[in-house]
Amino acid sequence: MMQQHDTRKILKKLGLNMLHALFSLFVICSSIWLCAALWVQAPAGWLGSRIIIGIWIAFALSILGIYISQHFFSRRKDVLIYIIGFICSLFWYFGMQPEQNRDWNPEVAEILHYEKQGDFVRLHNVRNFAWHSDGTYTPRWETREYDLNKINGVNIVTSYWMGPQIAHTLVSFDFSDRQPLTFSIEIRKENNEEFSAIGGFFRKYELSLIASDEKDIIYTRSNTRGEQVYFFPVNMPKAEMKALFIEYLHKADELQKQPKWYNTLTSNCTTLVFDMVQAVSPYHLPTDYRLFASGYLPNYLHDLHAIDPKWDMKTWYQKAHVNPRVSQHDKLSSSQYSQLIRQGLPHSHLENTSSHL
């Protein structure tokens, strides 16, 4: 009997230690998350929010038993206060709503909208800025018309600005009777606001969908900002190209009706494109780390044969590199720029493709 009692006592102690360890881990993770959210959002102003962060850290440390007293009131009360405080913080955080009316940066000031009759689409607020060598621009928002039956190519464009792991992803559509049109899912920056990958985790930015001329949205990266840009024609049946374009229209509808938050990990320029492609593809596309490490997205597409496998990826990166072809040209027309970035590349449409897209 004594041995059974001792065994139960040991198991009970182990269980309590496990619970304490799990709760301690919860305190550490939740406190890091909350302090980061308070730092980014600064709901009480710069100074007030940092005071709140300091108070929360002190209380979290007391919960973890770092102070000699190991508690303010009692262990149970401290735990209860911590949980209630954290639940209140969740109400604050998830109660924040994205907005349409802010002092937006001119690059994302307008919202894409359209009219559609059958396969004919009239797009409003297509961006076609004239970019200057000093980084300034002349804003131009246009209305353009497209026949979706004239789509004859889809291209993935990746633009690198912070190393090989991370890239901004754009999708450009070719038309047999029009200049190409490029879609870009971006943060909707306010005036004097800069991008922060950390801020993107904490509801710092709304989402924006930009439809643009290539000479605007790709040129500004390859020529004005000096980012390293790569252009990859994608193998995709024409029916799926058309369906993908319509998915972008649906995304425009969503954002016009209800603004949404950008998220660095889950709702960004690559994951949202993947979701749209998944919606129109007859195949199930495998989830892959390269969807999050977006700089390697072309490699993922190459493995799926969505990028022509006749070249290995080293050759593809050499041939797809836009900058060497356009960096010395500051006075190109829209059509000249689009021709140059496609120079030496296969056409994107293969009717009888073996791609899994």
mmCIF file of C-alpha atoms in Angstrom:
data_model
loop_
_atom_site.group_PDB
_atom_site.id
_atom_site.type_symbol
_atom_site.label_atom_id
_atom_site.label_comp_id
_atom_site.label_asym_id
_atom_site.label_seq_id
_atom_site.Cartn_x
_atom_site.Cartn_y
_atom_site.Cartn_z
ATOM 1 C CA MET A 1 0.000 0.000 0.000
ATOM 2 C CA MET A 2 2.811 2.376 0.923
ATOM 3 C CA GLN A 3 4.477 1.784 -2.449
ATOM 4 C CA GLN A 4 1.218 2.549 -4.339
ATOM 5 C CA HIS A 5 0.756 5.731 -2.298
ATOM 6 C CA ASP A 6 4.309 6.824 -3.104
ATOM 7 C CA THR A 7 3.770 6.078 -6.796
ATOM 8 C CA ARG A 8 0.581 8.168 -6.852
ATOM 9 C CA LYS A 9 2.388 10.969 -5.072
ATOM 10 C CA ILE A 10 5.242 10.903 -7.585
ATOM 11 C CA LEU A 11 2.840 10.849 -10.545
ATOM 12 C CA LYS A 12 0.841 13.742 -9.063
ATOM 13 C CA LYS A 13 4.012 15.751 -8.578
ATOM 14 C CA LEU A 14 5.142 14.994 -12.128
ATOM 15 C CA GLY A 15 1.727 16.047 -13.441
ATOM 16 C CA LEU A 16 1.837 19.330 -11.515
ATOM 17 C CA ASN A 17 5.378 20.003 -12.724
ATOM 18 C CA MET A 18 4.234 19.345 -16.281
ATOM 19 C CA LEU A 19 1.315 21.750 -15.880
ATOM 20 C CA HIS A 20 3.617 24.392 -14.406
ATOM 21 C CA ALA A 21 6.051 23.915 -17.289
ATOM 22 C CA LEU A 22 3.292 24.209 -19.895
ATOM 23 C CA PHE A 23 1.856 27.296 -18.239
ATOM 24 C CA SER A 24 5.322 28.845 -18.006
ATOM 25 C CA LEU A 25 5.790 28.224 -21.735
ATOM 26 C CA PHE A 26 2.390 29.816 -22.381
ATOM 27 C CA VAL A 27 3.383 32.879 -20.323
ATOM 28 C CA ILE A 28 6.646 33.271 -22.234
ATOM 29 C CA CYS A 29 5.109 32.881 -25.710
ATOM 30 C CA SER A 30 2.000 34.962 -25.017
ATOM 31 C CA SER A 31 4.043 37.747 -23.419
ATOM 32 C CA ILE A 32 6.448 37.917 -26.365
ATOM 33 C CA TRP A 33 3.490 38.084 -28.762
ATOM 34 C CA LEU A 34 1.611 40.718 -26.749
ATOM 35 C CA CYS A 35 4.663 42.933 -26.179
ATOM 36 C CA ALA A 36 5.488 42.819 -29.889
ATOM 37 C CA ALA A 37 1.880 43.730 -30.762
ATOM 38 C CA LEU A 38 1.921 46.645 -28.279
ATOM 39 C CA TRP A 39 5.292 47.811 -29.626
ATOM 40 C CA VAL A 40 4.054 47.793 -33.238
ATOM 41 C CA GLN A 41 0.576 49.213 -32.609
ATOM 42 C CA ALA A 42 1.433 51.637 -29.765
ATOM 43 C CA PRO A 43 -2.241 51.987 -28.706
ATOM 44 C CA ALA A 44 -1.347 54.313 -25.804
ATOM 45 C CA GLY A 45 1.185 56.370 -27.748
ATOM 46 C CA TRP A 46 4.942 55.852 -27.915
ATOM 47 C CA LEU A 47 5.657 56.380 -24.197
ATOM 48 C CA GLY A 48 2.434 54.983 -22.745
ATOM 49 C CA SER A 49 2.681 51.745 -24.719
ATOM 50 C CA ARG A 50 6.248 51.179 -23.579
ATOM 51 C CA ILE A 51 5.219 51.698 -19.956
ATOM 52 C CA ILE A 52 2.471 49.099 -20.422
ATOM 53 C CA ILE A 53 5.040 46.714 -21.963
ATOM 54 C CA GLY A 54 7.344 47.209 -18.959
ATOM 55 C CA ILE A 55 4.519 46.538 -16.478
ATOM 56 C CA TRP A 56 3.460 43.428 -18.375
ATOM 57 C CA ILE A 57 7.022 42.066 -18.508
ATOM 58 C CA ALA A 58 7.431 42.624 -14.752
ATOM 59 C CA PHE A 59 4.187 40.822 -14.032
ATOM 60 C CA ALA A 60 5.038 37.952 -16.400
ATOM 61 C CA LEU A 61 8.393 37.517 -14.681
ATOM 62 C CA SER A 62 6.650 37.378 -11.313
ATOM 63 C CA ILE A 63 4.371 34.660 -12.665
ATOM 64 C CA LEU A 64 7.430 32.696 -13.702
ATOM 65 C CA GLY A 65 8.752 32.877 -10.131
ATOM 66 C CA ILE A 66 11.787 35.073 -10.834
ATOM 67 C CA TYR A 67 10.928 37.466 -7.979
ATOM 68 C CA ILE A 68 11.796 36.204 -4.475
ATOM 69 C CA SER A 69 8.176 36.438 -3.327
ATOM 70 C CA GLN A 70 7.123 34.425 -6.397
ATOM 71 C CA HIS A 71 3.750 36.195 -6.447
ATOM 72 C CA PHE A 72 1.958 39.515 -5.939
ATOM 73 C CA PHE A 73 -1.158 38.085 -4.254
ATOM 74 C CA SER A 74 -1.169 34.301 -4.428
ATOM 75 C CA ARG A 75 -0.101 31.858 -7.069
ATOM 76 C CA ARG A 76 -3.688 31.068 -8.125
ATOM 77 C CA LYS A 77 -4.750 34.720 -8.168
ATOM 78 C CA ASP A 78 -1.697 35.709 -10.185
ATOM 79 C CA VAL A 79 -2.416 32.999 -12.744
ATOM 80 C CA LEU A 80 -6.070 34.076 -12.961
ATOM 81 C CA ILE A 81 -5.121 37.755 -13.347
ATOM 82 C CA TYR A 82 -2.628 36.865 -16.064
ATOM 83 C CA ILE A 83 -5.167 34.822 -18.044
ATOM 84 C CA ILE A 84 -7.848 37.537 -17.728
ATOM 85 C CA GLY A 85 -5.344 40.211 -18.774
ATOM 86 C CA PHE A 86 -4.247 38.196 -21.791
ATOM 87 C CA ILE A 87 -7.848 37.482 -22.845
ATOM 88 C CA CYS A 88 -8.561 41.231 -22.678
ATOM 89 C CA SER A 89 -5.532 41.864 -24.882
ATOM 90 C CA LEU A 90 -6.927 39.396 -27.438
ATOM 91 C CA PHE A 91 -10.218 41.322 -27.500
ATOM 92 C CA TRP A 92 -8.235 44.517 -28.140
ATOM 93 C CA TYR A 93 -6.090 42.988 -30.868
ATOM 94 C CA PHE A 94 -8.780 41.119 -32.784
ATOM 95 C CA GLY A 95 -11.134 44.060 -32.363
ATOM 96 C CA MET A 96 -8.923 46.215 -34.599
ATOM 97 C CA GLN A 97 -10.594 46.622 -37.981
ATOM 98 C CA PRO A 98 -8.926 47.391 -41.331
ATOM 99 C CA GLU A 99 -10.032 50.638 -42.956
ATOM 100 C CA GLN A 100 -10.502 52.087 -46.424
ATOM 101 C CA ASN A 101 -10.149 55.743 -45.456
ATOM 102 C CA ARG A 102 -6.642 56.662 -44.397
ATOM 103 C CA ASP A 103 -4.031 59.104 -45.670
ATOM 104 C CA TRP A 104 -2.724 56.622 -48.233
ATOM 105 C CA ASN A 105 0.552 56.721 -50.092
ATOM 106 C CA PRO A 106 -0.239 57.812 -53.687
ATOM 107 C CA GLU A 107 1.084 54.486 -55.035
ATOM 108 C CA VAL A 108 -1.835 52.619 -53.383
ATOM 109 C CA ALA A 109 -4.342 55.452 -53.051
ATOM 110 C CA GLU A 110 -6.931 54.066 -55.480
ATOM 111 C CA ILE A 111 -8.962 50.848 -55.299
ATOM 112 C CA LEU A 112 -9.236 48.581 -58.325
ATOM 113 C CA HIS A 113 -12.783 48.003 -59.545
ATOM 114 C CA TYR A 114 -14.367 46.859 -62.784
ATOM 115 C CA GLU A 115 -17.389 46.054 -64.919
ATOM 116 C CA LYS A 116 -17.694 42.686 -66.627
ATOM 117 C CA GLN A 117 -19.967 41.705 -69.501
ATOM 118 C CA GLY A 118 -19.358 38.141 -70.572
ATOM 119 C CA ASP A 119 -15.654 37.902 -71.339
ATOM 120 C CA PHE A 120 -15.133 41.654 -71.700
ATOM 121 C CA VAL A 121 -13.787 43.506 -68.666
ATOM 122 C CA ARG A 122 -13.394 47.245 -68.103
ATOM 123 C CA LEU A 123 -10.882 47.865 -65.308
ATOM 124 C CA HIS A 124 -10.841 51.161 -63.433
ATOM 125 C CA ASN A 125 -7.805 52.513 -61.564
ATOM 126 C CA VAL A 126 -5.139 50.631 -63.506
ATOM 127 C CA ARG A 127 -1.858 52.174 -62.393
ATOM 128 C CA ASN A 128 0.473 53.562 -65.045
ATOM 129 C CA PHE A 129 2.780 55.952 -63.205
ATOM 130 C CA ALA A 130 5.639 57.644 -65.019
ATOM 131 C CA TRP A 131 8.689 56.937 -62.860
ATOM 132 C CA HIS A 132 11.703 59.253 -62.861
ATOM 133 C CA SER A 133 15.325 58.322 -62.199
ATOM 134 C CA ASP A 134 15.348 60.111 -58.812
ATOM 135 C CA GLY A 135 12.511 57.904 -57.525
ATOM 136 C CA THR A 136 9.744 60.466 -57.974
ATOM 137 C CA TYR A 137 6.783 59.780 -60.220
ATOM 138 C CA THR A 138 3.885 61.337 -62.069
ATOM 139 C CA PRO A 139 0.663 59.575 -60.952
ATOM 140 C CA ARG A 140 -1.621 58.186 -63.667
ATOM 141 C CA TRP A 141 -4.677 56.021 -63.027
ATOM 142 C CA GLU A 142 -6.333 54.667 -66.147
ATOM 143 C CA THR A 143 -9.361 52.738 -67.356
ATOM 144 C CA ARG A 144 -8.506 49.801 -69.618
ATOM 145 C CA GLU A 145 -10.578 47.189 -71.422
ATOM 146 C CA TYR A 146 -9.686 43.529 -71.940
ATOM 147 C CA ASP A 147 -11.151 40.536 -73.733
ATOM 148 C CA LEU A 148 -10.390 37.548 -71.513
ATOM 149 C CA ASN A 149 -10.419 35.272 -74.562
ATOM 150 C CA LYS A 150 -7.324 37.147 -75.769
ATOM 151 C CA ILE A 151 -5.194 36.080 -72.801
ATOM 152 C CA ASN A 152 -2.297 34.076 -74.199
ATOM 153 C CA GLY A 153 0.291 34.002 -71.453
ATOM 154 C CA VAL A 154 0.908 34.152 -67.696
ATOM 155 C CA ASN A 155 4.208 35.097 -66.104
ATOM 156 C CA ILE A 156 5.557 35.035 -62.556
ATOM 157 C CA VAL A 157 7.809 37.961 -61.663
ATOM 158 C CA THR A 158 9.975 37.835 -58.539
ATOM 159 C CA SER A 159 11.710 40.931 -57.199
ATOM 160 C CA TYR A 160 14.473 40.551 -54.601
ATOM 161 C CA TRP A 161 15.444 43.319 -52.208
ATOM 162 C CA MET A 162 16.683 41.556 -49.045
ATOM 163 C CA GLY A 163 18.583 38.433 -50.042
ATOM 164 C CA PRO A 164 17.692 35.229 -51.895
ATOM 165 C CA GLN A 165 15.080 33.935 -49.432
ATOM 166 C CA ILE A 166 12.481 36.683 -49.754
ATOM 167 C CA ALA A 167 11.012 38.186 -52.929
ATOM 168 C CA HIS A 168 7.955 40.138 -53.910
ATOM 169 C CA THR A 169 5.779 38.117 -56.301
ATOM 170 C CA LEU A 170 3.829 39.630 -59.185
ATOM 171 C CA VAL A 171 1.711 37.954 -61.870
ATOM 172 C CA SER A 172 1.601 39.372 -65.399
ATOM 173 C CA PHE A 173 -0.951 38.430 -68.069
ATOM 174 C CA ASP A 174 -0.161 38.560 -71.795
ATOM 175 C CA PHE A 175 -2.834 39.477 -74.354
ATOM 176 C CA SER A 176 -2.733 38.959 -78.098
ATOM 177 C CA ASP A 177 -4.244 42.406 -78.743
ATOM 178 C CA ARG A 178 -3.161 44.524 -75.749
ATOM 179 C CA GLN A 179 -0.165 45.418 -73.640
ATOM 180 C CA PRO A 180 0.374 43.021 -70.708
ATOM 181 C CA LEU A 181 -1.321 43.674 -67.376
ATOM 182 C CA THR A 182 0.384 42.951 -64.052
ATOM 183 C CA PHE A 183 -1.290 42.238 -60.719
ATOM 184 C CA SER A 184 0.515 42.831 -57.451
ATOM 185 C CA ILE A 185 -0.764 42.109 -53.946
ATOM 186 C CA GLU A 186 0.912 44.616 -51.635
ATOM 187 C CA ILE A 187 0.647 46.355 -48.307
ATOM 188 C CA ARG A 188 -1.458 49.494 -48.478
ATOM 189 C CA LYS A 189 0.993 51.965 -47.007
ATOM 190 C CA GLU A 190 -0.035 55.237 -45.472
ATOM 191 C CA ASN A 191 1.896 58.395 -46.276
ATOM 192 C CA ASN A 192 5.339 58.407 -44.638
ATOM 193 C CA GLU A 193 4.924 54.744 -43.667
ATOM 194 C CA GLU A 194 7.634 52.169 -44.375
ATOM 195 C CA PHE A 195 7.330 48.415 -44.748
ATOM 196 C CA SER A 196 8.256 46.285 -41.750
ATOM 197 C CA ALA A 197 8.187 42.492 -41.926
ATOM 198 C CA ILE A 198 7.628 42.422 -38.133
ATOM 199 C CA GLY A 199 4.824 44.956 -38.408
ATOM 200 C CA GLY A 200 3.249 42.750 -41.052
ATOM 201 C CA PHE A 201 2.645 40.073 -38.411
ATOM 202 C CA PHE A 202 0.641 42.452 -36.215
ATOM 203 C CA ARG A 203 -2.094 44.096 -38.312
ATOM 204 C CA LYS A 204 0.044 47.070 -39.211
ATOM 205 C CA TYR A 205 -1.032 47.215 -42.867
ATOM 206 C CA GLU A 206 -4.127 46.706 -44.945
ATOM 207 C CA LEU A 207 -4.002 44.658 -48.157
ATOM 208 C CA SER A 208 -3.929 46.301 -51.559
ATOM 209 C CA LEU A 209 -4.434 44.788 -55.012
ATOM 210 C CA ILE A 210 -2.767 46.789 -57.764
ATOM 211 C CA ALA A 211 -3.399 46.243 -61.481
ATOM 212 C CA SER A 212 -0.672 47.971 -63.429
ATOM 213 C CA ASP A 213 1.217 48.447 -66.646
ATOM 214 C CA GLU A 214 4.520 46.528 -66.619
ATOM 215 C CA LYS A 215 6.407 49.720 -67.380
ATOM 216 C CA ASP A 216 5.160 51.020 -64.043
ATOM 217 C CA ILE A 217 5.138 48.251 -61.467
ATOM 218 C CA ILE A 218 8.057 46.133 -62.720
ATOM 219 C CA TYR A 219 10.149 49.034 -64.019
ATOM 220 C CA THR A 220 10.061 50.774 -60.647
ATOM 221 C CA ARG A 221 11.696 47.696 -59.129
ATOM 222 C CA SER A 222 14.259 46.930 -61.824
ATOM 223 C CA ASN A 223 15.283 50.502 -62.666
ATOM 224 C CA THR A 224 14.185 52.959 -59.992
ATOM 225 C CA ARG A 225 14.753 50.952 -56.813
ATOM 226 C CA GLY A 226 17.523 48.694 -58.077
ATOM 227 C CA GLU A 227 15.876 45.463 -56.910
ATOM 228 C CA GLN A 228 16.891 42.274 -58.701
ATOM 229 C CA VAL A 229 13.954 41.230 -60.885
ATOM 230 C CA TYR A 230 13.369 37.869 -62.616
ATOM 231 C CA PHE A 231 10.694 37.119 -65.198
ATOM 232 C CA PHE A 232 9.429 33.533 -65.596
ATOM 233 C CA PRO A 233 6.848 32.508 -68.237
ATOM 234 C CA VAL A 234 4.533 29.888 -66.738
ATOM 235 C CA ASN A 235 3.106 26.834 -68.484
ATOM 236 C CA MET A 236 -0.656 26.977 -67.998
ATOM 237 C CA PRO A 237 -3.640 26.004 -70.167
ATOM 238 C CA LYS A 238 -5.604 28.959 -71.545
ATOM 239 C CA ALA A 239 -8.739 28.046 -69.579
ATOM 240 C CA GLU A 240 -6.786 28.247 -66.321
ATOM 241 C CA MET A 241 -5.207 31.567 -67.358
ATOM 242 C CA LYS A 242 -8.656 33.034 -67.851
ATOM 243 C CA ALA A 243 -9.891 31.530 -64.565
ATOM 244 C CA LEU A 244 -6.889 32.984 -62.715
ATOM 245 C CA PHE A 245 -7.600 36.463 -64.109
ATOM 246 C CA ILE A 246 -11.184 36.124 -62.869
ATOM 247 C CA GLU A 247 -9.880 35.113 -59.427
ATOM 248 C CA TYR A 248 -8.038 38.441 -59.330
ATOM 249 C CA LEU A 249 -11.332 40.162 -60.134
ATOM 250 C CA HIS A 250 -12.956 38.313 -57.230
ATOM 251 C CA LYS A 251 -10.130 39.462 -54.963
ATOM 252 C CA ALA A 252 -10.766 43.039 -56.119
ATOM 253 C CA ASP A 253 -14.445 42.581 -55.215
ATOM 254 C CA GLU A 254 -13.518 41.321 -51.744
ATOM 255 C CA LEU A 255 -11.211 44.229 -50.987
ATOM 256 C CA GLN A 256 -13.658 46.787 -52.307
ATOM 257 C CA LYS A 257 -16.456 45.461 -50.095
ATOM 258 C CA GLN A 258 -14.374 44.790 -47.009
ATOM 259 C CA PRO A 259 -10.717 45.779 -46.422
ATOM 260 C CA LYS A 260 -8.457 43.036 -45.090
ATOM 261 C CA TRP A 261 -5.248 42.865 -43.114
ATOM 262 C CA TYR A 262 -1.931 41.946 -44.688
ATOM 263 C CA ASN A 263 -0.019 39.241 -42.820
ATOM 264 C CA THR A 264 3.683 38.604 -43.454
ATOM 265 C CA LEU A 265 3.231 34.839 -43.130
ATOM 266 C CA THR A 266 -0.309 33.910 -44.128
ATOM 267 C CA SER A 267 -1.765 36.708 -46.300
ATOM 268 C CA ASN A 268 1.022 38.039 -48.461
ATOM 269 C CA CYS A 269 1.962 38.496 -52.110
ATOM 270 C CA THR A 270 2.813 34.795 -52.559
ATOM 271 C CA THR A 271 0.422 32.841 -50.349
ATOM 272 C CA LEU A 272 -2.637 34.662 -51.716
ATOM 273 C CA VAL A 273 -1.506 34.010 -55.300
ATOM 274 C CA PHE A 274 -1.031 30.339 -54.405
ATOM 275 C CA ASP A 275 -4.581 30.231 -53.011
ATOM 276 C CA MET A 276 -5.945 31.684 -56.265
ATOM 277 C CA VAL A 277 -3.953 29.259 -58.418
ATOM 278 C CA GLN A 278 -5.087 26.390 -56.199
ATOM 279 C CA ALA A 279 -8.691 27.471 -56.761
ATOM 280 C CA VAL A 280 -8.403 27.251 -60.570
ATOM 281 C CA SER A 281 -6.077 24.258 -60.884
ATOM 282 C CA PRO A 282 -7.559 20.785 -61.480
ATOM 283 C CA TYR A 283 -4.634 19.377 -59.485
ATOM 284 C CA HIS A 284 -3.915 19.636 -55.782
ATOM 285 C CA LEU A 285 -0.768 21.709 -55.483
ATOM 286 C CA PRO A 286 1.542 20.540 -52.686
ATOM 287 C CA THR A 287 2.202 22.898 -49.800
ATOM 288 C CA ASP A 288 5.898 23.701 -49.658
ATOM 289 C CA TYR A 289 8.228 25.842 -47.520
ATOM 290 C CA ARG A 290 9.106 27.773 -50.701
ATOM 291 C CA LEU A 291 5.638 29.327 -50.628
ATOM 292 C CA PHE A 292 6.762 31.126 -47.458
ATOM 293 C CA ALA A 293 10.416 31.574 -48.428
ATOM 294 C CA SER A 294 9.094 33.264 -51.554
ATOM 295 C CA GLY A 295 12.517 33.861 -53.070
ATOM 296 C CA TYR A 296 12.555 30.158 -53.942
ATOM 297 C CA LEU A 297 9.099 30.172 -55.556
ATOM 298 C CA PRO A 298 10.562 29.784 -59.094
ATOM 299 C CA ASN A 299 12.335 26.613 -57.950
ATOM 300 C CA TYR A 300 9.033 25.249 -56.642
ATOM 301 C CA LEU A 301 7.329 26.029 -59.967
ATOM 302 C CA HIS A 302 10.216 24.420 -61.860
ATOM 303 C CA ASP A 303 9.783 21.226 -59.845
ATOM 304 C CA LEU A 304 6.109 21.191 -60.888
ATOM 305 C CA HIS A 305 7.112 21.749 -64.552
ATOM 306 C CA ALA A 306 5.147 25.000 -64.466
ATOM 307 C CA ILE A 307 8.397 26.614 -65.591
ATOM 308 C CA ASP A 308 9.792 24.955 -68.703
ATOM 309 C CA PRO A 309 12.125 22.139 -67.546
ATOM 310 C CA LYS A 310 14.312 22.376 -70.674
ATOM 311 C CA TRP A 311 16.642 24.605 -68.591
ATOM 312 C CA ASP A 312 17.909 23.912 -65.089
ATOM 313 C CA MET A 313 17.294 26.625 -62.496
ATOM 314 C CA LYS A 314 20.795 28.056 -62.724
ATOM 315 C CA THR A 315 20.237 28.647 -66.444
ATOM 316 C CA TRP A 316 16.735 29.965 -65.805
ATOM 317 C CA TYR A 317 17.951 32.558 -63.308
ATOM 318 C CA GLN A 318 20.550 33.734 -65.804
ATOM 319 C CA LYS A 319 18.074 34.030 -68.670
ATOM 320 C CA ALA A 320 15.160 35.376 -66.580
ATOM 321 C CA HIS A 321 17.200 38.200 -65.014
ATOM 322 C CA VAL A 322 15.546 41.443 -66.094
ATOM 323 C CA ASN A 323 18.070 44.011 -64.822
ATOM 324 C CA PRO A 324 20.900 43.438 -67.333
ATOM 325 C CA ARG A 325 18.480 43.998 -70.214
ATOM 326 C CA VAL A 326 16.811 47.175 -68.958
ATOM 327 C CA SER A 327 19.064 48.873 -66.401
ATOM 328 C CA GLN A 328 20.712 51.118 -68.997
ATOM 329 C CA HIS A 329 17.401 52.254 -70.475
ATOM 330 C CA ASP A 330 15.542 55.110 -68.808
ATOM 331 C CA LYS A 331 13.391 56.227 -71.726
ATOM 332 C CA LEU A 332 11.548 53.112 -72.832
ATOM 333 C CA SER A 333 7.959 52.984 -73.968
ATOM 334 C CA SER A 334 5.629 50.486 -72.305
ATOM 335 C CA SER A 335 5.796 48.116 -75.279
ATOM 336 C CA GLN A 336 9.599 48.377 -75.508
ATOM 337 C CA TYR A 337 9.995 47.550 -71.838
ATOM 338 C CA SER A 338 7.665 44.542 -72.069
ATOM 339 C CA GLN A 339 9.540 43.255 -75.121
ATOM 340 C CA LEU A 340 12.926 43.611 -73.422
ATOM 341 C CA ILE A 341 12.002 41.714 -70.265
ATOM 342 C CA ARG A 342 10.782 38.785 -72.409
ATOM 343 C CA GLN A 343 13.848 38.754 -74.648
ATOM 344 C CA GLY A 344 15.268 35.247 -75.122
ATOM 345 C CA LEU A 345 12.516 33.545 -73.097
ATOM 346 C CA PRO A 346 10.015 30.934 -74.314
ATOM 347 C CA HIS A 347 6.395 31.990 -74.645
ATOM 348 C CA SER A 348 4.445 31.232 -71.498
ATOM 349 C CA HIS A 349 1.459 29.426 -73.047
ATOM 350 C CA LEU A 350 1.672 25.713 -73.816
ATOM 351 C CA GLU A 351 -1.759 24.339 -74.749
ATOM 352 C CA ASN A 352 -0.805 20.739 -74.041
ATOM 353 C CA THR A 353 1.253 21.431 -70.966
ATOM 354 C CA SER A 354 2.235 18.687 -68.539
ATOM 355 C CA SER A 355 2.396 21.245 -65.743
ATOM 356 C CA HIS A 356 0.516 20.617 -62.502
ATOM 357 C CA LEU A 357 -0.835 24.177 -62.541
#
